[in-house]
Amino acid sequence: PYRSAGGDYPVSHLKVMGDVGQIVPVRWDIRDEESIYNALKHSNVVVNLVGQRYETRNFTFDDVHVEGARRIARIAREADVERFIHVSLAAATPNDPSKWASSKARGEQAVREVFPAATIIRPTGMFLFHSSSVIQLFELTFILFQSYLELKTTSLTILAH
C-alpha cells in the first residue's frame, strides 16, 4: 500500500474514486524537476495546491510560493499540460507587509510569466495543513473538475504537500 513520505496523509482511499489506474498517488519533491515531471507528465490538468504557513530552515516562503510555483508551472507547460490551476490567496499583494502574503502574490506573477494561460484561484479561506481537510480538498477538486469542466478523459494531477 502507498504511504506518504511522512505518513501524514492517508491517501489509499482516494484510489477508489476513479477507474482502475485513474488515481495514482506519487511521491515528488518541489526541488526535483524530474520528480515533478514524472508526477504530471500524463495529465492535461494540473492543480498546484502547494503552500506553507511558516518558513523552515529547508524552505523559505519564496522557495515554495515563488520558485516552486514557477518550477511546477514551467514543467507543466513543457509537458504540454492544457490547463494549469494555481491556488493562491485572496489578499495576496506584492507589497503586503506579510512575507507570507507577498510571496503568494509573487508566486502568481511567477506562474503567469511561465504559463500565461494559467488559472489563478484566490480563495478567502484555506484548510488547515496536516489534517484530513487536505484530503477533502483533493476529493472536492476532483469532483469539481470532473463535473464542472465535463472532463471525461482528462488526467488531473493535484500537487500538494
CSV table of N, CA, C and O in Angstrom, one decimal, residues 38-123:
chain,number,residue,atom,x,y,z
A,38,ASN,N,7.6,13.7,-13.7
A,38,ASN,CA,7.0,12.3,-13.6
A,38,ASN,C,5.7,12.3,-13.0
A,38,ASN,O,4.8,11.5,-13.3
A,39,ALA,N,5.4,13.3,-12.1
A,39,ALA,CA,4.1,13.3,-11.4
A,39,ALA,C,3.0,13.9,-12.3
A,39,ALA,O,1.9,13.5,-12.1
A,40,LEU,N,3.4,14.7,-13.3
A,40,LEU,CA,2.3,15.3,-14.1
A,40,LEU,C,2.4,15.0,-15.6
A,40,LEU,O,1.6,15.5,-16.3
A,41,LYS,N,3.3,14.2,-16.0
A,41,LYS,CA,3.6,14.0,-17.5
A,41,LYS,C,2.4,13.4,-18.2
A,41,LYS,O,2.3,13.7,-19.4
A,42,HIS,N,1.5,12.7,-17.5
A,42,HIS,CA,0.3,12.2,-18.2
A,42,HIS,C,-1.0,12.9,-18.0
A,42,HIS,O,-2.0,12.4,-18.3
A,43,SER,N,-0.8,14.2,-17.5
A,43,SER,CA,-2.0,14.9,-17.1
A,43,SER,C,-2.3,16.1,-18.1
A,43,SER,O,-1.4,16.6,-18.7
A,44,ASN,N,-3.6,16.4,-18.3
A,44,ASN,CA,-3.8,17.6,-19.1
A,44,ASN,C,-4.3,18.7,-18.2
A,44,ASN,O,-4.4,19.8,-18.6
A,45,VAL,N,-4.6,18.4,-16.9
A,45,VAL,CA,-4.9,19.5,-16.0
A,45,VAL,C,-4.0,19.3,-14.7
A,45,VAL,O,-3.9,18.2,-14.2
A,46,VAL,N,-3.4,20.3,-14.3
A,46,VAL,CA,-2.6,20.3,-13.1
A,46,VAL,C,-3.1,21.4,-12.1
A,46,VAL,O,-3.3,22.5,-12.5
A,47,VAL,N,-3.3,21.0,-10.9
A,47,VAL,CA,-3.8,21.9,-9.8
A,47,VAL,C,-2.6,22.0,-8.8
A,47,VAL,O,-2.2,21.0,-8.2
A,48,ASN,N,-2.1,23.2,-8.6
A,48,ASN,CA,-1.0,23.5,-7.7
A,48,ASN,C,-1.6,24.0,-6.4
A,48,ASN,O,-2.0,25.1,-6.3
A,49,LEU,N,-1.6,23.1,-5.4
A,49,LEU,CA,-2.1,23.5,-4.0
A,49,LEU,C,-0.9,23.6,-3.0
A,49,LEU,O,-1.1,23.7,-1.8
A,50,VAL,N,0.3,23.6,-3.5
A,50,VAL,CA,1.5,23.7,-2.7
A,50,VAL,C,1.6,25.0,-2.0
A,50,VAL,O,1.5,26.1,-2.6
A,51,GLY,N,1.8,25.0,-0.7
A,51,GLY,CA,2.0,26.2,0.1
A,51,GLY,C,2.4,25.9,1.5
A,51,GLY,O,2.3,24.7,1.9
A,52,GLN,N,2.9,26.9,2.2
A,52,GLN,CA,3.2,26.7,3.6
A,52,GLN,C,2.9,28.0,4.4
A,52,GLN,O,2.9,29.1,3.8
A,53,ARG,N,2.6,27.8,5.7
A,53,ARG,CA,2.2,29.0,6.5
A,53,ARG,C,3.4,29.6,7.3
A,53,ARG,O,3.3,30.6,7.8
A,54,TYR,N,4.5,28.9,7.3
A,54,TYR,CA,5.7,29.3,8.0
A,54,TYR,C,6.9,28.9,7.3
A,54,TYR,O,6.9,27.9,6.6
A,55,GLU,N,8.0,29.6,7.5
A,55,GLU,CA,9.3,29.2,6.9
A,55,GLU,C,10.0,28.2,7.8
A,55,GLU,O,9.8,28.2,9.0
A,56,THR,N,10.8,27.4,7.1
A,56,THR,CA,11.6,26.4,7.8
A,56,THR,C,13.1,26.6,7.4
A,56,THR,O,13.3,27.4,6.5
A,57,ARG,N,14.0,25.9,8.0
A,57,ARG,CA,15.4,26.0,7.6
A,57,ARG,C,15.6,25.4,6.2
A,57,ARG,O,16.5,25.8,5.5
A,58,ASN,N,14.7,24.6,5.7
A,58,ASN,CA,14.8,24.0,4.4
A,58,ASN,C,14.0,24.7,3.3
A,58,ASN,O,14.4,24.7,2.2
A,59,PHE,N,13.0,25.4,3.7
A,59,PHE,CA,12.1,26.1,2.7
A,59,PHE,C,11.7,27.5,3.2
A,59,PHE,O,11.0,27.6,4.2
A,60,THR,N,12.0,28.5,2.5
A,60,THR,CA,11.5,29.9,2.7
A,60,THR,C,10.2,30.0,2.0
A,60,THR,O,9.8,29.1,1.2
A,61,PHE,N,9.5,31.1,2.3
A,61,PHE,CA,8.2,31.3,1.6
A,61,PHE,C,8.5,31.4,0.0
A,61,PHE,O,7.8,30.9,-0.8
A,62,ASP,N,9.6,32.1,-0.3
A,62,ASP,CA,9.9,32.3,-1.7
A,62,ASP,C,10.3,30.9,-2.4
A,62,ASP,O,10.0,30.7,-3.5
A,63,ASP,N,11.0,30.1,-1.6
A,63,ASP,CA,11.3,28.8,-2.2
A,63,ASP,C,10.1,28.0,-2.6
A,63,ASP,O,10.1,27.4,-3.7
A,64,VAL,N,9.0,28.1,-1.8
A,64,VAL,CA,7.8,27.3,-2.1
A,64,VAL,C,6.8,28.1,-3.0
A,64,VAL,O,6.4,27.6,-4.0
A,65,HIS,N,6.5,29.3,-2.5
A,65,HIS,CA,5.4,30.1,-3.2
A,65,HIS,C,5.8,30.7,-4.5
A,65,HIS,O,4.9,31.0,-5.4
A,66,VAL,N,7.1,31.0,-4.6
A,66,VAL,CA,7.5,31.7,-5.9
A,66,VAL,C,8.3,30.8,-6.8
A,66,VAL,O,7.8,30.4,-7.8
A,67,GLU,N,9.5,30.3,-6.3
A,67,GLU,CA,10.3,29.5,-7.2
A,67,GLU,C,9.7,28.1,-7.4
A,67,GLU,O,9.7,27.5,-8.5
A,68,GLY,N,9.1,27.5,-6.4
A,68,GLY,CA,8.4,26.3,-6.5
A,68,GLY,C,7.2,26.3,-7.5
A,68,GLY,O,7.0,25.5,-8.3
A,69,ALA,N,6.4,27.4,-7.3
A,69,ALA,CA,5.3,27.6,-8.2
A,69,ALA,C,5.7,27.8,-9.6
A,69,ALA,O,5.2,27.2,-10.6
A,70,ARG,N,6.8,28.6,-9.8
A,70,ARG,CA,7.3,28.8,-11.2
A,70,ARG,C,7.8,27.5,-11.8
A,70,ARG,O,7.6,27.2,-12.9
A,71,ARG,N,8.5,26.7,-11.0
A,71,ARG,CA,9.1,25.5,-11.5
A,71,ARG,C,8.0,24.5,-11.9
A,71,ARG,O,8.0,23.9,-13.0
A,72,ILE,N,6.9,24.4,-11.1
A,72,ILE,CA,5.8,23.5,-11.4
A,72,ILE,C,5.1,24.0,-12.7
A,72,ILE,O,4.8,23.2,-13.6
A,73,ALA,N,4.8,25.3,-12.8
A,73,ALA,CA,4.1,25.8,-13.9
A,73,ALA,C,5.0,25.6,-15.2
A,73,ALA,O,4.4,25.3,-16.3
A,74,ARG,N,6.3,25.9,-15.1
A,74,ARG,CA,7.1,25.7,-16.3
A,74,ARG,C,7.2,24.3,-16.8
A,74,ARG,O,7.0,24.0,-17.9
A,75,ILE,N,7.3,23.4,-15.8
A,75,ILE,CA,7.4,21.9,-16.2
A,75,ILE,C,6.0,21.5,-16.8
A,75,ILE,O,6.0,20.7,-17.7
A,76,ALA,N,4.9,22.0,-16.2
A,76,ALA,CA,3.6,21.7,-16.8
A,76,ALA,C,3.5,22.2,-18.2
A,76,ALA,O,3.0,21.5,-19.1
A,77,ARG,N,4.0,23.4,-18.5
A,77,ARG,CA,3.9,24.0,-19.8
A,77,ARG,C,4.8,23.1,-20.8
A,77,ARG,O,4.4,22.7,-21.9
A,78,GLU,N,6.0,22.7,-20.3
A,78,GLU,CA,6.9,21.9,-21.1
A,78,GLU,C,6.3,20.5,-21.4
A,78,GLU,O,6.7,19.9,-22.4
A,79,ALA,N,5.5,20.0,-20.5
A,79,ALA,CA,4.9,18.7,-20.6
A,79,ALA,C,3.6,18.8,-21.4
A,79,ALA,O,2.8,17.8,-21.5
A,80,ASP,N,3.3,20.0,-22.0
A,80,ASP,CA,2.1,20.2,-22.8
A,80,ASP,C,0.8,20.0,-22.0
A,80,ASP,O,-0.2,19.5,-22.5
A,81,VAL,N,0.8,20.4,-20.7
A,81,VAL,CA,-0.4,20.4,-19.9
A,81,VAL,C,-1.3,21.4,-20.5
A,81,VAL,O,-0.9,22.6,-20.7
A,82,GLU,N,-2.6,21.1,-20.7
A,82,GLU,CA,-3.5,22.0,-21.3
A,82,GLU,C,-4.0,23.1,-20.3
A,82,GLU,O,-4.2,24.3,-20.7
A,83,ARG,N,-4.2,22.7,-19.1
A,83,ARG,CA,-4.7,23.7,-18.1
A,83,ARG,C,-3.9,23.6,-16.8
A,83,ARG,O,-3.8,22.5,-16.2
A,84,PHE,N,-3.5,24.8,-16.3
A,84,PHE,CA,-2.7,24.8,-15.1
A,84,PHE,C,-3.5,25.7,-14.1
A,84,PHE,O,-3.9,26.9,-14.5
A,85,ILE,N,-3.8,25.2,-13.0
A,85,ILE,CA,-4.6,26.0,-12.0
A,85,ILE,C,-3.7,26.1,-10.7
A,85,ILE,O,-3.3,25.2,-10.2
A,86,HIS,N,-3.5,27.4,-10.4
A,86,HIS,CA,-2.7,27.7,-9.2
A,86,HIS,C,-3.5,28.3,-8.1
A,86,HIS,O,-4.2,29.3,-8.3
A,87,VAL,N,-3.5,27.7,-6.9
A,87,VAL,CA,-4.2,28.2,-5.8
A,87,VAL,C,-3.4,29.2,-5.0
A,87,VAL,O,-2.3,28.8,-4.5
A,88,SER,N,-3.8,30.4,-4.8
A,88,SER,CA,-3.1,31.4,-4.2
A,88,SER,C,-3.8,31.9,-2.9
A,88,SER,O,-4.2,31.1,-2.1
A,89,LEU,N,-4.0,33.2,-2.8
A,89,LEU,CA,-4.6,33.8,-1.6
A,89,LEU,C,-5.3,35.1,-2.0
A,89,LEU,O,-4.8,35.9,-2.8
A,90,ALA,N,-6.6,35.3,-1.5
A,90,ALA,CA,-7.4,36.4,-1.9
A,90,ALA,C,-6.7,37.7,-1.6
A,90,ALA,O,-6.8,38.7,-2.4
A,91,ALA,N,-6.0,37.8,-0.5
A,91,ALA,CA,-5.4,39.1,-0.1
A,91,ALA,C,-4.0,39.3,-0.5
A,91,ALA,O,-3.2,40.1,0.0
A,92,ALA,N,-3.5,38.5,-1.5
A,92,ALA,CA,-2.1,38.5,-1.9
A,92,ALA,C,-1.8,39.7,-2.7
A,92,ALA,O,-2.4,40.0,-3.7
A,93,THR,N,-0.9,40.5,-2.2
A,93,THR,CA,-0.4,41.7,-2.9
A,93,THR,C,1.2,41.7,-2.8
A,93,THR,O,1.7,41.4,-1.7
A,94,PRO,N,1.9,42.1,-3.8
A,94,PRO,CA,3.3,42.1,-3.8
A,94,PRO,C,3.9,42.9,-2.7
A,94,PRO,O,5.0,42.6,-2.2
A,95,ASN,N,3.3,44.0,-2.3
A,95,ASN,CA,3.8,44.9,-1.2
A,95,ASN,C,3.2,44.7,0.1
A,95,ASN,O,3.4,45.5,1.0
A,96,ASP,N,2.6,43.6,0.3
A,96,ASP,CA,2.0,43.3,1.6
A,96,ASP,C,3.1,43.2,2.7
A,96,ASP,O,4.1,42.6,2.4
A,97,PRO,N,2.9,43.7,3.9
A,97,PRO,CA,3.9,43.6,4.9
A,97,PRO,C,4.1,42.2,5.4
A,97,PRO,O,5.2,41.9,5.9
A,98,SER,N,3.2,41.3,5.1
A,98,SER,CA,3.3,39.9,5.5
A,98,SER,C,4.2,39.2,4.4
A,98,SER,O,3.9,39.2,3.3
A,99,LYS,N,5.3,38.6,4.9
A,99,LYS,CA,6.2,37.9,3.9
A,99,LYS,C,5.4,36.8,3.3
A,99,LYS,O,5.6,36.4,2.1
A,100,TRP,N,4.5,36.1,4.0
A,100,TRP,CA,3.7,35.0,3.5
A,100,TRP,C,2.8,35.5,2.4
A,100,TRP,O,2.8,34.9,1.3
A,101,ALA,N,2.0,36.6,2.6
A,101,ALA,CA,1.1,37.1,1.6
A,101,ALA,C,1.8,37.6,0.4
A,101,ALA,O,1.4,37.4,-0.7
A,102,SER,N,2.9,38.4,0.6
A,102,SER,CA,3.6,38.9,-0.5
A,102,SER,C,4.2,37.8,-1.4
A,102,SER,O,4.3,38.0,-2.6
A,103,SER,N,4.7,36.8,-0.7
A,103,SER,CA,5.3,35.7,-1.5
A,103,SER,C,4.2,35.0,-2.3
A,103,SER,O,4.5,34.5,-3.5
A,104,LYS,N,3.0,34.9,-1.8
A,104,LYS,CA,1.9,34.3,-2.6
A,104,LYS,C,1.6,35.1,-3.9
A,104,LYS,O,1.4,34.6,-5.0
A,105,ALA,N,1.6,36.5,-3.7
A,105,ALA,CA,1.4,37.4,-4.9
A,105,ALA,C,2.6,37.2,-5.9
A,105,ALA,O,2.3,37.2,-7.1
A,106,ARG,N,3.8,37.2,-5.4
A,106,ARG,CA,4.9,37.0,-6.3
A,106,ARG,C,4.9,35.6,-7.0
A,106,ARG,O,5.3,35.5,-8.1
A,107,GLY,N,4.3,34.6,-6.3
A,107,GLY,CA,4.1,33.3,-6.9
A,107,GLY,C,3.1,33.4,-8.1
A,107,GLY,O,3.3,32.7,-9.1
A,108,GLU,N,2.1,34.1,-7.9
A,108,GLU,CA,1.1,34.3,-9.0
A,108,GLU,C,1.8,34.9,-10.2
A,108,GLU,O,1.6,34.5,-11.4
A,109,GLN,N,2.6,35.9,-10.0
A,109,GLN,CA,3.4,36.6,-11.1
A,109,GLN,C,4.3,35.6,-11.7
A,109,GLN,O,4.4,35.6,-13.0
A,110,ALA,N,5.0,34.8,-10.9
A,110,ALA,CA,5.9,33.8,-11.5
A,110,ALA,C,5.2,32.8,-12.4
A,110,ALA,O,5.7,32.4,-13.4
A,111,VAL,N,4.0,32.3,-11.9
A,111,VAL,CA,3.2,31.4,-12.7
A,111,VAL,C,2.8,32.0,-14.0
A,111,VAL,O,2.9,31.4,-15.1
A,112,ARG,N,2.3,33.2,-14.0
A,112,ARG,CA,1.9,33.9,-15.2
A,112,ARG,C,3.0,34.1,-16.2
A,112,ARG,O,2.8,34.1,-17.4
A,113,GLU,N,4.3,34.3,-15.7
A,113,GLU,CA,5.4,34.5,-16.6
A,113,GLU,C,5.7,33.3,-17.4
A,113,GLU,O,6.0,33.4,-18.5
A,114,VAL,N,5.5,32.1,-16.8
A,114,VAL,CA,5.9,30.9,-17.5
A,114,VAL,C,4.7,30.1,-18.1
A,114,VAL,O,4.9,29.2,-18.9
A,115,PHE,N,3.5,30.4,-17.6
A,115,PHE,CA,2.3,29.7,-18.1
A,115,PHE,C,1.2,30.8,-18.1
A,115,PHE,O,0.3,30.9,-17.3
A,116,PRO,N,1.3,31.7,-19.1
A,116,PRO,CA,0.4,32.8,-19.2
A,116,PRO,C,-1.1,32.5,-19.1
A,116,PRO,O,-1.9,33.3,-18.6
A,117,ALA,N,-1.5,31.3,-19.6
A,117,ALA,CA,-2.9,31.0,-19.6
A,117,ALA,C,-3.4,30.3,-18.3
A,117,ALA,O,-4.5,29.8,-18.2
A,118,ALA,N,-2.5,30.3,-17.3
A,118,ALA,CA,-2.9,29.7,-16.0
A,118,ALA,C,-4.1,30.3,-15.4
A,118,ALA,O,-4.3,31.5,-15.5
A,119,THR,N,-4.9,29.5,-14.7
A,119,THR,CA,-6.0,30.0,-13.9
A,119,THR,C,-5.5,30.2,-12.5
A,119,THR,O,-4.9,29.3,-11.9
A,120,ILE,N,-5.7,31.4,-12.0
A,120,ILE,CA,-5.3,31.7,-10.6
A,120,ILE,C,-6.6,31.7,-9.7
A,120,ILE,O,-7.5,32.4,-10.0
A,121,ILE,N,-6.6,30.9,-8.7
A,121,ILE,CA,-7.7,30.8,-7.8
A,121,ILE,C,-7.2,31.5,-6.5
A,121,ILE,O,-6.2,31.2,-6.0
A,122,ARG,N,-8.0,32.5,-6.0
A,122,ARG,CA,-7.7,33.3,-4.8
A,122,ARG,C,-8.7,33.1,-3.8
A,122,ARG,O,-9.5,34.0,-3.6
A,123,PRO,N,-8.7,32.0,-3.0
A,123,PRO,CA,-9.7,31.7,-2.0
A,123,PRO,C,-9.5,32.7,-0.8
A,123,PRO,O,-8.4,33.1,-0.5
